[in-house]
Short mmCIF file of C-alpha atoms in Angstrom, two decimals:
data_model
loop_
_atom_site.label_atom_id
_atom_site.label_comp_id
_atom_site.label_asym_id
_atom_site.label_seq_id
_atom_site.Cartn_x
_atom_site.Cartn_y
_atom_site.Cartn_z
CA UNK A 1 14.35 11.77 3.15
CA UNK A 2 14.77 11.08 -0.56
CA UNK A 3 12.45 12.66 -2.69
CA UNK A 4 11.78 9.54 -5.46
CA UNK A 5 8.89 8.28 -7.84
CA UNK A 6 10.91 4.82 -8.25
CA UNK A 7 9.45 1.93 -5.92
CA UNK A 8 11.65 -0.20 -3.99
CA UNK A 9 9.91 -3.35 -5.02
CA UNK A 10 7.15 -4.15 -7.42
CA UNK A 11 4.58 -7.41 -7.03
CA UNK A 12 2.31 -8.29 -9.63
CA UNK A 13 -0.15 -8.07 -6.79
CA UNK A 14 -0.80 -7.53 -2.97
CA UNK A 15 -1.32 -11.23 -2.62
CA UNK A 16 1.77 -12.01 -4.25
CA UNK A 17 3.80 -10.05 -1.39
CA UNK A 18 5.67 -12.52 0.99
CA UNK A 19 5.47 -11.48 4.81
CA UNK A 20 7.73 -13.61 5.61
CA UNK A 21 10.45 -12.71 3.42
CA UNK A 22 9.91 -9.22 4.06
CA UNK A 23 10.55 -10.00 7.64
CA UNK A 24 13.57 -11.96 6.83
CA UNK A 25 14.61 -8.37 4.95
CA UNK A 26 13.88 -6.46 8.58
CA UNK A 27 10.72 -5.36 7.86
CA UNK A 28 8.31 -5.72 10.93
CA UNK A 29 5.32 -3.04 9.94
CA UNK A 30 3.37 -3.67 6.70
CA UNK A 31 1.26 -0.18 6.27
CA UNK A 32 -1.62 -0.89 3.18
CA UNK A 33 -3.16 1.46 1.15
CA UNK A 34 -6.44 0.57 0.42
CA UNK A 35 -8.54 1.67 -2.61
CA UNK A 36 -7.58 -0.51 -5.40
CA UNK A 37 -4.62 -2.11 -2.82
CA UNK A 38 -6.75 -4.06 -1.36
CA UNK A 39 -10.51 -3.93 -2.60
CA UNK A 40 -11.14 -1.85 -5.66
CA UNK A 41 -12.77 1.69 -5.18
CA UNK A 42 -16.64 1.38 -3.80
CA UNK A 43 -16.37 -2.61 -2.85
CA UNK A 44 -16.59 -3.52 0.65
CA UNK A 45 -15.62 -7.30 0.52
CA UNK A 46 -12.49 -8.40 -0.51
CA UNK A 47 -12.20 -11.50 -2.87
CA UNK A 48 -11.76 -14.89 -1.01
CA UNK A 49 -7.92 -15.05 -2.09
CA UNK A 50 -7.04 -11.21 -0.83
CA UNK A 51 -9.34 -12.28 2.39
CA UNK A 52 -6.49 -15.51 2.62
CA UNK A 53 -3.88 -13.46 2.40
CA UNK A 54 -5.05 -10.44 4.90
CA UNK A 55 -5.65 -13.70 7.46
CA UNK A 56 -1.92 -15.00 6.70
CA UNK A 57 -0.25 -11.34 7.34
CA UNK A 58 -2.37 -10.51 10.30
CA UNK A 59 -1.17 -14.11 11.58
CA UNK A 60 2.47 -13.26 10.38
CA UNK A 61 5.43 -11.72 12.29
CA UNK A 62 4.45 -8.56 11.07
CA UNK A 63 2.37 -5.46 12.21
CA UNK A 64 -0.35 -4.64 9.92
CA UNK A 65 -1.90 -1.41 9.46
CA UNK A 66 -4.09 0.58 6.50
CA UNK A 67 -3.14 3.81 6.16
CA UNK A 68 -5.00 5.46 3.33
CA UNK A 69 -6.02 8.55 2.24
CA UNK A 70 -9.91 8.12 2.23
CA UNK A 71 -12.20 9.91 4.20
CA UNK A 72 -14.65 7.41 3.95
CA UNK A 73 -15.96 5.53 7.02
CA UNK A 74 -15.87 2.19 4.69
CA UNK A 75 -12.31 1.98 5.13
CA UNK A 76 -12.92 2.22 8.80
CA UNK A 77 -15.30 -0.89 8.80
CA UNK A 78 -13.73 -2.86 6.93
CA UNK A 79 -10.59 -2.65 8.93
CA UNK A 80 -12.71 -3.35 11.91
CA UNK A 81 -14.87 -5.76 10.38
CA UNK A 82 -11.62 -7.14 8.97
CA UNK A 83 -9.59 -6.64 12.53
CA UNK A 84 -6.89 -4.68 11.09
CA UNK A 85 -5.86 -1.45 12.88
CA UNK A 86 -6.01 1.56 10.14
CA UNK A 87 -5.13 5.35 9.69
CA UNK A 88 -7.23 7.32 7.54
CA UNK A 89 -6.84 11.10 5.76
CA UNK A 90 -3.40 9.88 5.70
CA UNK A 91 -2.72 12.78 3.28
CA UNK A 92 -0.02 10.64 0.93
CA UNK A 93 2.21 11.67 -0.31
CA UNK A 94 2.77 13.95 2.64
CA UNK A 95 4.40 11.78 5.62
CA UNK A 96 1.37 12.53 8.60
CA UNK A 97 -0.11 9.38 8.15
CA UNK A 98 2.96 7.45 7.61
CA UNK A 99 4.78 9.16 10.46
CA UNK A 100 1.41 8.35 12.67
CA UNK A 101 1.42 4.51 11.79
CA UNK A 102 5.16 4.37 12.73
CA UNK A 103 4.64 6.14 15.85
CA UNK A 104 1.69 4.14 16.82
CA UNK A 105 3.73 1.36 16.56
CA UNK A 106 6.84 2.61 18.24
CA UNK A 107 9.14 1.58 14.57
CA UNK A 108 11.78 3.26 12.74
CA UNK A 109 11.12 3.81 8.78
CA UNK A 110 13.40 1.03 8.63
CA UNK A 111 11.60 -1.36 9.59
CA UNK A 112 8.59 -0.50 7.83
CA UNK A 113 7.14 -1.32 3.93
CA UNK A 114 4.33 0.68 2.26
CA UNK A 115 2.12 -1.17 -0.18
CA UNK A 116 0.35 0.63 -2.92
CA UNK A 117 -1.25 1.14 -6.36
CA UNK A 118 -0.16 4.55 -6.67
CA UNK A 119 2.94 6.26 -7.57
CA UNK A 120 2.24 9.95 -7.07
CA UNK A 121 0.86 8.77 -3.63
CA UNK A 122 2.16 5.76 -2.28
CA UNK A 123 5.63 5.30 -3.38
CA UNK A 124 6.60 9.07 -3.19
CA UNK A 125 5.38 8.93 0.43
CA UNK A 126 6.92 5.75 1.58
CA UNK A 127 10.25 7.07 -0.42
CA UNK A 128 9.76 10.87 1.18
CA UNK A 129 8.99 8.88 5.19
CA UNK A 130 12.10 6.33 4.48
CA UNK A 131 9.46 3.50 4.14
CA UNK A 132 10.55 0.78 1.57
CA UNK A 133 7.98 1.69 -0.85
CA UNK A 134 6.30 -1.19 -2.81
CA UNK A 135 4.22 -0.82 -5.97
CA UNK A 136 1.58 -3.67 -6.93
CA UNK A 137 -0.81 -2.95 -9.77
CA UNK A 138 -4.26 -0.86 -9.42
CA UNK A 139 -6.83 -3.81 -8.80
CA UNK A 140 -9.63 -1.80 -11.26
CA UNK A 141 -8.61 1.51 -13.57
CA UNK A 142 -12.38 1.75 -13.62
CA UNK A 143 -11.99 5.48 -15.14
CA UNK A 144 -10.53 7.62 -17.45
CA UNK A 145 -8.84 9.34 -14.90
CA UNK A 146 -7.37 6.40 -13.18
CA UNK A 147 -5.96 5.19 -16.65
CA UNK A 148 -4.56 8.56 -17.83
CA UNK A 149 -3.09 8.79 -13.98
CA UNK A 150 -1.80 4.87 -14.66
CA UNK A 151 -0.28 6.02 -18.41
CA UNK A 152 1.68 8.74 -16.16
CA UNK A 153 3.29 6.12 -14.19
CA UNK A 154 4.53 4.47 -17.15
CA UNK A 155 7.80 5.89 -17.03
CA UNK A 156 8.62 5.42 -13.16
CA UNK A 157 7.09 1.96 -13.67
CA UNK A 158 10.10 1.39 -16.37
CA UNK A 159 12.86 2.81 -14.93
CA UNK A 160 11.71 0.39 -12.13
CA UNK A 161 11.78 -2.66 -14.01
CA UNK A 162 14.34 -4.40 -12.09
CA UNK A 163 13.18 -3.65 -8.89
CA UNK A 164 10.33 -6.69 -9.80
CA UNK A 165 10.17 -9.38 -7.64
CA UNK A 166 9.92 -12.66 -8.77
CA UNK A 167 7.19 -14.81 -7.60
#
């Protein structure tokens, strides 16, 4: 598969993201990172507005599925807590934990997107699995290292420009 920093897509957010039209565009498995995807790093509870929009996918068309890198067992219960299936250790950018979450739910990379904050991670494994690979903003850069790791992105982020999508 093609080895590529540049996202497919790029939402100003996660709750900006239409299921539907991704399902109109073949999609039928949403995968989610989830530190600073979904709830920023350390928070439990999402806001009331990312809580909306996790009840609208899970109620979509779609499949929905975490699959994040954490070894955490928060991740775990908040997916349960949350009732959405998850994959953890997911080792991104490697494709195990993408590979799992399409096998667990019997799809081709085709018909699968990969939402995340994270270049280096997210987008070069969705790219690397065949997963349209979508970039949305980090929720918090709540350290130097996740705004130096944000000013490396930069460049990807630009090249990417047109790949926005307009909501």
């Amino acid at each position: 598969m093609p080895f590529s920093f540049l996202p497919r897509r790029i939402y100003p957010a996660l709750t900006a993201v239409s299921t539907a039209s991704l399902y109109a565009d073949g999609i039928r498995l949403l995968m989610l990172d989830f530190d600073n995807t979904i709830v920023p790093y350390t928070v439990n509870e999402p806001t009331e507005l990312m809580r909306q929009w996790l009840e609208e996918a899970k109620a979509s068309e779609l499949k929905l599925c975490v699959v994040s890198n954490s070894r955490h067992g928060r991740v775990v219960e908040f997916c349960r807590k949350n009732g959405i299936d998850c994959i953890t250790r997911a080792k991104k950018p490697f494709a195990r934990g993408i590979r799992e979450c399409l096998d667990r739910y019997q799809m081709v990379p085709a018909e699968a997107a990969l939402v995340g904050d994270q270049i280096y991670t997210d987008v070069l494994g969705a790219n690397s699995a065949g997963v349209c690979s979508i970039l949305i903003p980090a929720i918090n850069n709540h350290n130097i290292w996740l705004k130096l790791r944000h000013v490396a992105e930069l460049p990807f982020i630009w090249l990417a420009h047109g790949r926005r999508v307009k909501v």
